[in-house]
């Protein structure tokens, strides 16, 4: 599942390829992939002028006041091609541009979506998000306050997008490993220095992963169809032996795999 670094890599790829392009049509191949979130009829999609990211959401703004909100969920991919020649196998929607180039939305598992809003609309799914993991609002003071009195394991809270937006299973494992905190530790039992380390490691690991174009474990791809390389730098997720020599423990937490080293993490 794409997390913040993978989504940011997609955003960078989109910024390099589709800003300034005029949209001629948005075609839905699989029903339920694209939906318009306001009543009046769209007379034109306009030209793409800005592409940003909040958490795992991609926001594509056009000069006629529209905002395309894309979420890749489990297996969604945006693939840019100069021409609409070889459509991917799990094509769910496509955006056609005036110069015949095209952006494919390929999604094996079909959980991803493209929602079309007016730029002025409030978007409920985005309003409920906590601060983006790379924003200044995600600070150790903020996290310390949020975790106070919470009984849930720290891992579960870091996965909660209303606590911090952008993290998923892989990066939370890496962050907690480098911060030397056990994933199952109750949030309210964390020491202030541990919370500080979690935030500091988040701000270090995510940019490192972005530099390596994200992590490809199963099928994440950038807009040019290339894989990420940060899987080569993971220290705990999917590993068997810790760098300290200890075997890595794998458990399930809230139905998801958790990896930790009982020697390095307390
Ligand atoms: Zn270890």
PDB file of C-alpha atoms and ligand atoms in Angstrom:
ATOM      1  CA  UNK A   1       0.000   0.000   0.000  1.00  0.00           C
ATOM      2  CA  UNK A   2       1.484   3.344  -1.002  1.00  0.00           C
ATOM      3  CA  UNK A   3       2.405   5.481   2.009  1.00  0.00           C
ATOM      4  CA  UNK A   4       3.584   9.100   2.168  1.00  0.00           C
ATOM      5  CA  UNK A   5       6.950   8.597   0.354  1.00  0.00           C
ATOM      6  CA  UNK A   6       5.349   6.618  -2.488  1.00  0.00           C
ATOM      7  CA  UNK A   7       2.511   9.127  -2.871  1.00  0.00           C
ATOM      8  CA  UNK A   8       5.019  12.019  -2.792  1.00  0.00           C
ATOM      9  CA  UNK A   9       7.054  10.255  -5.507  1.00  0.00           C
ATOM     10  CA  UNK A  10       3.901   9.972  -7.631  1.00  0.00           C
ATOM     11  CA  UNK A  11       3.190  13.685  -7.017  1.00  0.00           C
ATOM     12  CA  UNK A  12       6.720  14.600  -8.152  1.00  0.00           C
ATOM     13  CA  UNK A  13       6.251  12.493 -11.287  1.00  0.00           C
ATOM     14  CA  UNK A  14       2.899  14.128 -12.006  1.00  0.00           C
ATOM     15  CA  UNK A  15       4.320  17.616 -11.470  1.00  0.00           C
ATOM     16  CA  UNK A  16       7.060  16.870 -14.000  1.00  0.00           C
ATOM     17  CA  UNK A  17       4.666  15.476 -16.598  1.00  0.00           C
ATOM     18  CA  UNK A  18       1.151  16.921 -16.511  1.00  0.00           C
ATOM     19  CA  UNK A  19       1.249  20.482 -15.148  1.00  0.00           C
ATOM     20  CA  UNK A  20       0.046  22.849 -17.896  1.00  0.00           C
ATOM     21  CA  UNK A  21      -1.808  20.080 -19.736  1.00  0.00           C
ATOM     22  CA  UNK A  22      -5.406  20.656 -20.724  1.00  0.00           C
ATOM     23  CA  UNK A  23      -7.760  17.790 -19.882  1.00  0.00           C
ATOM     24  CA  UNK A  24     -10.050  16.768 -22.753  1.00  0.00           C
ATOM     25  CA  UNK A  25     -11.845  13.942 -20.968  1.00  0.00           C
ATOM     26  CA  UNK A  26     -11.928  11.735 -17.914  1.00  0.00           C
ATOM     27  CA  UNK A  27     -13.108   8.256 -18.827  1.00  0.00           C
ATOM     28  CA  UNK A  28     -14.283   5.783 -16.243  1.00  0.00           C
ATOM     29  CA  UNK A  29     -13.617   2.190 -17.287  1.00  0.00           C
ATOM     30  CA  UNK A  30     -14.764   0.509 -14.093  1.00  0.00           C
ATOM     31  CA  UNK A  31     -17.904   1.904 -12.563  1.00  0.00           C
ATOM     32  CA  UNK A  32     -17.356   3.402  -9.097  1.00  0.00           C
ATOM     33  CA  UNK A  33     -13.778   4.590  -9.751  1.00  0.00           C
ATOM     34  CA  UNK A  34     -14.570   8.217 -10.647  1.00  0.00           C
ATOM     35  CA  UNK A  35     -17.237  10.277  -8.938  1.00  0.00           C
ATOM     36  CA  UNK A  36     -18.303  13.879  -9.114  1.00  0.00           C
ATOM     37  CA  UNK A  37     -18.960  15.332  -5.662  1.00  0.00           C
ATOM     38  CA  UNK A  38     -21.110  18.348  -6.576  1.00  0.00           C
ATOM     39  CA  UNK A  39     -24.373  18.839  -8.443  1.00  0.00           C
ATOM     40  CA  UNK A  40     -23.869  21.226 -11.340  1.00  0.00           C
ATOM     41  CA  UNK A  41     -22.732  19.906 -14.710  1.00  0.00           C
ATOM     42  CA  UNK A  42     -19.041  20.044 -15.620  1.00  0.00           C
ATOM     43  CA  UNK A  43     -18.607  21.913 -18.905  1.00  0.00           C
ATOM     44  CA  UNK A  44     -14.840  21.475 -19.082  1.00  0.00           C
ATOM     45  CA  UNK A  45     -12.079  20.153 -16.817  1.00  0.00           C
ATOM     46  CA  UNK A  46      -9.607  22.917 -17.622  1.00  0.00           C
ATOM     47  CA  UNK A  47      -5.804  22.899 -17.498  1.00  0.00           C
ATOM     48  CA  UNK A  48      -3.827  21.386 -14.637  1.00  0.00           C
ATOM     49  CA  UNK A  49      -2.121  24.114 -12.665  1.00  0.00           C
ATOM     50  CA  UNK A  50      -1.172  22.621  -9.302  1.00  0.00           C
ATOM     51  CA  UNK A  51      -0.535  19.176  -7.795  1.00  0.00           C
ATOM     52  CA  UNK A  52      -0.104  18.690  -4.057  1.00  0.00           C
ATOM     53  CA  UNK A  53      -0.358  15.990  -1.407  1.00  0.00           C
ATOM     54  CA  UNK A  54      -1.961  15.748   2.014  1.00  0.00           C
ATOM     55  CA  UNK A  55      -1.288  12.473   3.829  1.00  0.00           C
ATOM     56  CA  UNK A  56      -1.884   9.799   1.196  1.00  0.00           C
ATOM     57  CA  UNK A  57      -4.223  11.967  -0.912  1.00  0.00           C
ATOM     58  CA  UNK A  58      -3.158  13.517  -4.217  1.00  0.00           C
ATOM     59  CA  UNK A  59      -4.842  16.827  -5.085  1.00  0.00           C
ATOM     60  CA  UNK A  60      -4.859  17.891  -8.734  1.00  0.00           C
ATOM     61  CA  UNK A  61      -6.174  21.445  -9.248  1.00  0.00           C
ATOM     62  CA  UNK A  62      -7.227  22.881 -12.589  1.00  0.00           C
ATOM     63  CA  UNK A  63      -7.716  26.474 -13.761  1.00  0.00           C
ATOM     64  CA  UNK A  64     -11.527  26.150 -13.891  1.00  0.00           C
ATOM     65  CA  UNK A  65     -11.741  25.635 -10.139  1.00  0.00           C
ATOM     66  CA  UNK A  66     -11.876  21.834 -10.080  1.00  0.00           C
ATOM     67  CA  UNK A  67      -9.942  19.606  -7.697  1.00  0.00           C
ATOM     68  CA  UNK A  68      -9.354  15.947  -8.514  1.00  0.00           C
ATOM     69  CA  UNK A  69      -8.710  14.016  -5.312  1.00  0.00           C
ATOM     70  CA  UNK A  70      -6.941  10.721  -5.948  1.00  0.00           C
ATOM     71  CA  UNK A  71      -6.388   7.983  -3.369  1.00  0.00           C
ATOM     72  CA  UNK A  72      -4.346   4.969  -4.472  1.00  0.00           C
ATOM     73  CA  UNK A  73      -5.422   2.754  -1.512  1.00  0.00           C
ATOM     74  CA  UNK A  74      -3.915  -0.765  -1.826  1.00  0.00           C
ATOM     75  CA  UNK A  75      -2.765  -1.107  -5.416  1.00  0.00           C
ATOM     76  CA  UNK A  76      -3.667   2.072  -7.321  1.00  0.00           C
ATOM     77  CA  UNK A  77      -1.121   3.407  -9.808  1.00  0.00           C
ATOM     78  CA  UNK A  78      -1.061   6.543 -11.942  1.00  0.00           C
ATOM     79  CA  UNK A  79       0.914   5.928 -15.118  1.00  0.00           C
ATOM     80  CA  UNK A  80       1.706   8.693 -17.585  1.00  0.00           C
ATOM     81  CA  UNK A  81       2.116   7.923 -21.310  1.00  0.00           C
ATOM     82  CA  UNK A  82       2.788  10.243 -24.238  1.00  0.00           C
ATOM     83  CA  UNK A  83       0.216   8.282 -26.246  1.00  0.00           C
ATOM     84  CA  UNK A  84      -2.739   6.034 -25.443  1.00  0.00           C
ATOM     85  CA  UNK A  85      -1.243   2.917 -27.023  1.00  0.00           C
ATOM     86  CA  UNK A  86      -0.731   0.151 -24.477  1.00  0.00           C
ATOM     87  CA  UNK A  87      -3.379   0.203 -21.808  1.00  0.00           C
ATOM     88  CA  UNK A  88      -2.471  -1.545 -18.546  1.00  0.00           C
ATOM     89  CA  UNK A  89      -4.283  -4.725 -17.572  1.00  0.00           C
ATOM     90  CA  UNK A  90      -6.238  -3.308 -14.630  1.00  0.00           C
ATOM     91  CA  UNK A  91      -7.156   0.061 -16.115  1.00  0.00           C
ATOM     92  CA  UNK A  92     -10.019   1.598 -14.096  1.00  0.00           C
ATOM     93  CA  UNK A  93     -10.039   5.142 -15.484  1.00  0.00           C
ATOM     94  CA  UNK A  94      -8.010   7.432 -17.703  1.00  0.00           C
ATOM     95  CA  UNK A  95      -7.467  11.143 -18.100  1.00  0.00           C
ATOM     96  CA  UNK A  96      -6.916  12.273 -21.680  1.00  0.00           C
ATOM     97  CA  UNK A  97      -5.012  15.455 -22.507  1.00  0.00           C
ATOM     98  CA  UNK A  98      -5.241  17.850 -25.430  1.00  0.00           C
ATOM     99  CA  UNK A  99      -1.848  16.757 -26.818  1.00  0.00           C
ATOM    100  CA  UNK A 100      -2.945  13.055 -26.901  1.00  0.00           C
ATOM    101  CA  UNK A 101      -0.914  12.110 -23.831  1.00  0.00           C
ATOM    102  CA  UNK A 102      -2.765  10.182 -21.163  1.00  0.00           C
ATOM    103  CA  UNK A 103      -2.757   9.391 -17.442  1.00  0.00           C
ATOM    104  CA  UNK A 104      -3.864   5.843 -16.637  1.00  0.00           C
ATOM    105  CA  UNK A 105      -5.377   4.863 -13.313  1.00  0.00           C
ATOM    106  CA  UNK A 106      -4.510   1.199 -12.948  1.00  0.00           C
ATOM    107  CA  UNK A 107      -5.772  -0.612  -9.855  1.00  0.00           C
ATOM    108  CA  UNK A 108      -5.769  -4.388  -9.387  1.00  0.00           C
ATOM    109  CA  UNK A 109      -7.710  -4.431  -6.124  1.00  0.00           C
ATOM    110  CA  UNK A 110     -10.104  -1.583  -7.137  1.00  0.00           C
ATOM    111  CA  UNK A 111     -10.109   0.224  -3.767  1.00  0.00           C
ATOM    112  CA  UNK A 112      -8.604   3.404  -5.241  1.00  0.00           C
ATOM    113  CA  UNK A 113     -10.675   6.372  -6.345  1.00  0.00           C
ATOM    114  CA  UNK A 114     -10.734   9.673  -8.216  1.00  0.00           C
ATOM    115  CA  UNK A 115     -13.222  12.130  -6.733  1.00  0.00           C
ATOM    116  CA  UNK A 116     -13.938  15.422  -8.450  1.00  0.00           C
ATOM    117  CA  UNK A 117     -14.676  18.434  -6.246  1.00  0.00           C
ATOM    118  CA  UNK A 118     -14.849  22.182  -6.638  1.00  0.00           C
ATOM    119  CA  UNK A 119     -11.736  23.746  -5.156  1.00  0.00           C
ATOM    120  CA  UNK A 120     -13.895  25.724  -2.716  1.00  0.00           C
ATOM    121  CA  UNK A 121     -15.618  22.616  -1.294  1.00  0.00           C
ATOM    122  CA  UNK A 122     -14.763  21.157   2.080  1.00  0.00           C
ATOM    123  CA  UNK A 123     -13.619  17.569   1.646  1.00  0.00           C
ATOM    124  CA  UNK A 124     -14.680  15.438   4.655  1.00  0.00           C
ATOM    125  CA  UNK A 125     -12.042  12.720   4.213  1.00  0.00           C
ATOM    126  CA  UNK A 126      -9.309  15.365   4.175  1.00  0.00           C
ATOM    127  CA  UNK A 127     -10.773  17.430   7.005  1.00  0.00           C
ATOM    128  CA  UNK A 128     -10.607  14.446   9.355  1.00  0.00           C
ATOM    129  CA  UNK A 129      -6.865  13.982   8.757  1.00  0.00           C
ATOM    130  CA  UNK A 130      -4.340  14.783  11.443  1.00  0.00           C
ATOM    131  CA  UNK A 131      -1.259  16.821  10.508  1.00  0.00           C
ATOM    132  CA  UNK A 132       0.795  15.520   7.607  1.00  0.00           C
ATOM    133  CA  UNK A 133       3.796  13.560   8.909  1.00  0.00           C
ATOM    134  CA  UNK A 134       6.212  15.923   7.146  1.00  0.00           C
ATOM    135  CA  UNK A 135       4.504  19.151   8.209  1.00  0.00           C
ATOM    136  CA  UNK A 136       5.723  21.310  11.091  1.00  0.00           C
ATOM    137  CA  UNK A 137       2.391  20.676  12.827  1.00  0.00           C
ATOM    138  CA  UNK A 138       3.480  17.074  13.400  1.00  0.00           C
ATOM    139  CA  UNK A 139       5.808  17.960  16.271  1.00  0.00           C
ATOM    140  CA  UNK A 140       6.815  16.102  19.423  1.00  0.00           C
ATOM    141  CA  UNK A 141       4.700  18.519  21.490  1.00  0.00           C
ATOM    142  CA  UNK A 142       1.681  17.685  19.336  1.00  0.00           C
ATOM    143  CA  UNK A 143       2.245  13.933  19.506  1.00  0.00           C
ATOM    144  CA  UNK A 144       2.915  14.028  23.245  1.00  0.00           C
ATOM    145  CA  UNK A 145      -0.471  15.708  23.796  1.00  0.00           C
ATOM    146  CA  UNK A 146      -2.321  13.302  21.490  1.00  0.00           C
ATOM    147  CA  UNK A 147      -0.848  10.196  23.115  1.00  0.00           C
ATOM    148  CA  UNK A 148      -1.588  11.304  26.648  1.00  0.00           C
ATOM    149  CA  UNK A 149      -4.093   8.915  28.256  1.00  0.00           C
ATOM    150  CA  UNK A 150      -4.374   6.757  25.126  1.00  0.00           C
ATOM    151  CA  UNK A 151      -4.366   3.045  25.932  1.00  0.00           C
ATOM    152  CA  UNK A 152      -3.909   1.841  22.348  1.00  0.00           C
ATOM    153  CA  UNK A 153      -0.514   0.521  21.246  1.00  0.00           C
ATOM    154  CA  UNK A 154       1.701   3.233  19.781  1.00  0.00           C
ATOM    155  CA  UNK A 155       1.798   1.407  16.431  1.00  0.00           C
ATOM    156  CA  UNK A 156      -1.984   1.549  16.012  1.00  0.00           C
ATOM    157  CA  UNK A 157      -2.065   5.267  16.795  1.00  0.00           C
ATOM    158  CA  UNK A 158       0.675   6.055  14.277  1.00  0.00           C
ATOM    159  CA  UNK A 159      -1.367   4.211  11.631  1.00  0.00           C
ATOM    160  CA  UNK A 160      -4.455   6.258  12.543  1.00  0.00           C
ATOM    161  CA  UNK A 161      -4.687   8.953   9.833  1.00  0.00           C
ATOM    162  CA  UNK A 162      -6.546  11.280  12.202  1.00  0.00           C
ATOM    163  CA  UNK A 163      -3.495  11.246  14.517  1.00  0.00           C
ATOM    164  CA  UNK A 164      -0.872  11.693  11.790  1.00  0.00           C
ATOM    165  CA  UNK A 165      -1.483  11.574   8.043  1.00  0.00           C
ATOM    166  CA  UNK A 166       0.677   9.625   5.630  1.00  0.00           C
ATOM    167  CA  UNK A 167       2.099   6.700   7.599  1.00  0.00           C
ATOM    168  CA  UNK A 168       1.364   3.030   6.927  1.00  0.00           C
ATOM    169  CA  UNK A 169       2.558  -0.369   8.052  1.00  0.00           C
ATOM    170  CA  UNK A 170       6.055  -0.290   6.543  1.00  0.00           C
ATOM    171  CA  UNK A 171       7.210   3.150   7.670  1.00  0.00           C
ATOM    172  CA  UNK A 172       5.678   2.828  11.136  1.00  0.00           C
ATOM    173  CA  UNK A 173       7.741  -0.363  11.596  1.00  0.00           C
ATOM    174  CA  UNK A 174      10.918   1.420  10.490  1.00  0.00           C
ATOM    175  CA  UNK A 175      10.208   4.539  12.572  1.00  0.00           C
ATOM    176  CA  UNK A 176       9.557   2.562  15.780  1.00  0.00           C
ATOM    177  CA  UNK A 177      12.644   0.427  15.188  1.00  0.00           C
ATOM    178  CA  UNK A 178      14.920   3.415  14.746  1.00  0.00           C
ATOM    179  CA  UNK A 179      13.230   5.186  17.672  1.00  0.00           C
ATOM    180  CA  UNK A 180      13.849   2.009  19.759  1.00  0.00           C
ATOM    181  CA  UNK A 181      10.230   1.777  20.874  1.00  0.00           C
ATOM    182  CA  UNK A 182       8.227  -1.464  20.968  1.00  0.00           C
ATOM    183  CA  UNK A 183       5.171  -1.271  18.643  1.00  0.00           C
ATOM    184  CA  UNK A 184       2.846  -2.840  21.225  1.00  0.00           C
ATOM    185  CA  UNK A 185       3.761  -0.371  23.984  1.00  0.00           C
ATOM    186  CA  UNK A 186       0.715   1.506  25.256  1.00  0.00           C
ATOM    187  CA  UNK A 187       0.847   5.090  24.020  1.00  0.00           C
ATOM    188  CA  UNK A 188       0.363   6.614  27.493  1.00  0.00           C
ATOM    189  CA  UNK A 189       3.388   4.702  28.807  1.00  0.00           C
ATOM    190  CA  UNK A 190       5.794   6.351  26.382  1.00  0.00           C
ATOM    191  CA  UNK A 191       8.424   8.663  27.846  1.00  0.00           C
ATOM    192  CA  UNK A 192       8.768  12.155  26.438  1.00  0.00           C
ATOM    193  CA  UNK A 193      12.202  11.334  24.975  1.00  0.00           C
ATOM    194  CA  UNK A 194      10.669   8.361  23.145  1.00  0.00           C
ATOM    195  CA  UNK A 195       7.973  10.562  21.601  1.00  0.00           C
ATOM    196  CA  UNK A 196      10.708  12.998  20.538  1.00  0.00           C
ATOM    197  CA  UNK A 197      12.659  10.168  18.918  1.00  0.00           C
ATOM    198  CA  UNK A 198       9.563   8.928  17.053  1.00  0.00           C
ATOM    199  CA  UNK A 199       8.939  12.363  15.541  1.00  0.00           C
ATOM    200  CA  UNK A 200      12.637  12.911  14.770  1.00  0.00           C
ATOM    201  CA  UNK A 201      12.963   9.520  13.031  1.00  0.00           C
ATOM    202  CA  UNK A 202       9.762  10.173  11.047  1.00  0.00           C
ATOM    203  CA  UNK A 203      11.285  13.408   9.717  1.00  0.00           C
ATOM    204  CA  UNK A 204      14.480  11.520   8.778  1.00  0.00           C
ATOM    205  CA  UNK A 205      13.114   8.296   7.288  1.00  0.00           C
ATOM    206  CA  UNK A 206      10.383   9.755   5.076  1.00  0.00           C
ATOM    207  CA  UNK A 207      12.700  12.144   3.159  1.00  0.00           C
ATOM    208  CA  UNK A 208      15.253   9.305   2.787  1.00  0.00           C
ATOM    209  CA  UNK A 209      12.533   7.116   1.287  1.00  0.00           C
ATOM    210  CA  UNK A 210      11.376   9.924  -1.024  1.00  0.00           C
ATOM    211  CA  UNK A 211      14.978  10.318  -2.188  1.00  0.00           C
ATOM    212  CA  UNK A 212      14.908   6.631  -3.180  1.00  0.00           C
ATOM    213  CA  UNK A 213      11.490   6.963  -4.889  1.00  0.00           C
ATOM    214  CA  UNK A 214       9.652   5.049  -2.177  1.00  0.00           C
ATOM    215  CA  UNK A 215       9.416   1.361  -1.349  1.00  0.00           C
ATOM    216  CA  UNK A 216       8.256  -1.343  -3.742  1.00  0.00           C
ATOM    217  CA  UNK A 217       7.412  -4.545  -1.865  1.00  0.00           C
ATOM    218  CA  UNK A 218       4.528  -5.883  -3.919  1.00  0.00           C
ATOM    219  CA  UNK A 219       3.525  -3.653  -6.791  1.00  0.00           C
ATOM    220  CA  UNK A 220       3.956   0.076  -6.175  1.00  0.00           C
ATOM    221  CA  UNK A 221       5.158   1.933  -9.296  1.00  0.00           C
ATOM    222  CA  UNK A 222       5.994   5.552 -10.076  1.00  0.00           C
ATOM    223  CA  UNK A 223       4.225   7.428 -12.931  1.00  0.00           C
ATOM    224  CA  UNK A 224       6.936   6.263 -15.360  1.00  0.00           C
ATOM    225  CA  UNK A 225       6.316   2.618 -14.397  1.00  0.00           C
ATOM    226  CA  UNK A 226       9.545   2.307 -12.370  1.00  0.00           C
ATOM    227  CA  UNK A 227       9.782   0.704  -8.920  1.00  0.00           C
ATOM    228  CA  UNK A 228      11.069   2.439  -5.801  1.00  0.00           C
ATOM    229  CA  UNK A 229      14.398   1.462  -4.195  1.00  0.00           C
ATOM    230  CA  UNK A 230      13.896   2.125  -0.491  1.00  0.00           C
ATOM    231  CA  UNK A 231      13.057  -1.570   0.121  1.00  0.00           C
ATOM    232  CA  UNK A 232      16.852  -2.024  -0.031  1.00  0.00           C
ATOM    233  CA  UNK A 233      17.250   0.239   2.994  1.00  0.00           C
ATOM    234  CA  UNK A 234      14.569  -1.212   5.267  1.00  0.00           C
ATOM    235  CA  UNK A 235      15.973  -2.445   8.583  1.00  0.00           C
ATOM    236  CA  UNK A 236      13.045  -4.255  10.192  1.00  0.00           C
ATOM    237  CA  UNK A 237       9.972  -4.586   7.947  1.00  0.00           C
ATOM    238  CA  UNK A 238       9.914  -8.029   6.315  1.00  0.00           C
ATOM    239  CA  UNK A 239      13.347  -8.898   7.762  1.00  0.00           C
ATOM    240  CA  UNK A 240      14.357 -11.979   9.732  1.00  0.00           C
ATOM    241  CA  UNK A 241      17.509 -10.897  11.515  1.00  0.00           C
ATOM    242  CA  UNK A 242      18.214  -7.581  13.204  1.00  0.00           C
ATOM    243  CA  UNK A 243      21.544  -5.836  12.662  1.00  0.00           C
ATOM    244  CA  UNK A 244      22.257  -6.569  16.360  1.00  0.00           C
ATOM    245  CA  UNK A 245      22.175 -10.319  15.593  1.00  0.00           C
ATOM    246  CA  UNK A 246      18.851 -11.006  17.283  1.00  0.00           C
ATOM    247  CA  UNK A 247      16.004 -12.715  15.403  1.00  0.00           C
ATOM    248  CA  UNK A 248      13.239 -10.281  14.486  1.00  0.00           C
ATOM    249  CA  UNK A 249       9.816 -11.062  15.964  1.00  0.00           C
ATOM    250  CA  UNK A 250       6.749 -10.992  13.742  1.00  0.00           C
ATOM    251  CA  UNK A 251       3.299 -10.665  15.297  1.00  0.00           C
ATOM    252  CA  UNK A 252      -0.145  -9.481  14.183  1.00  0.00           C
ATOM    253  CA  UNK A 253      -1.574  -6.245  15.542  1.00  0.00           C
ATOM    254  CA  UNK A 254      -5.083  -5.206  14.493  1.00  0.00           C
ATOM    255  CA  UNK A 255      -4.812  -7.724  11.659  1.00  0.00           C
ATOM    256  CA  UNK A 256      -1.568  -6.314  10.257  1.00  0.00           C
ATOM    257  CA  UNK A 257       1.978  -7.678  10.442  1.00  0.00           C
ATOM    258  CA  UNK A 258       4.248  -6.094  13.004  1.00  0.00           C
ATOM    259  CA  UNK A 259       8.019  -6.590  13.036  1.00  0.00           C
ATOM    260  CA  UNK A 260      10.262  -5.692  15.947  1.00  0.00           C
ATOM    261  CA  UNK A 261      13.519  -6.551  17.684  1.00  0.00           C
ATOM    262  CA  UNK A 262      13.026  -7.355  21.363  1.00  0.00           C
ATOM    263  CA  UNK A 263      16.646  -6.407  22.078  1.00  0.00           C
ATOM    264  CA  UNK A 264      16.767  -3.034  20.300  1.00  0.00           C
ATOM    265  CA  UNK A 265      13.227  -1.867  21.063  1.00  0.00           C
ATOM    266  CA  UNK A 266      11.910  -1.294  24.599  1.00  0.00           C
TER     267      UNK A 266
HETATM  268 ZN1  LIG B   1      18.134  -5.628  17.307  1.00  0.00          ZN
END
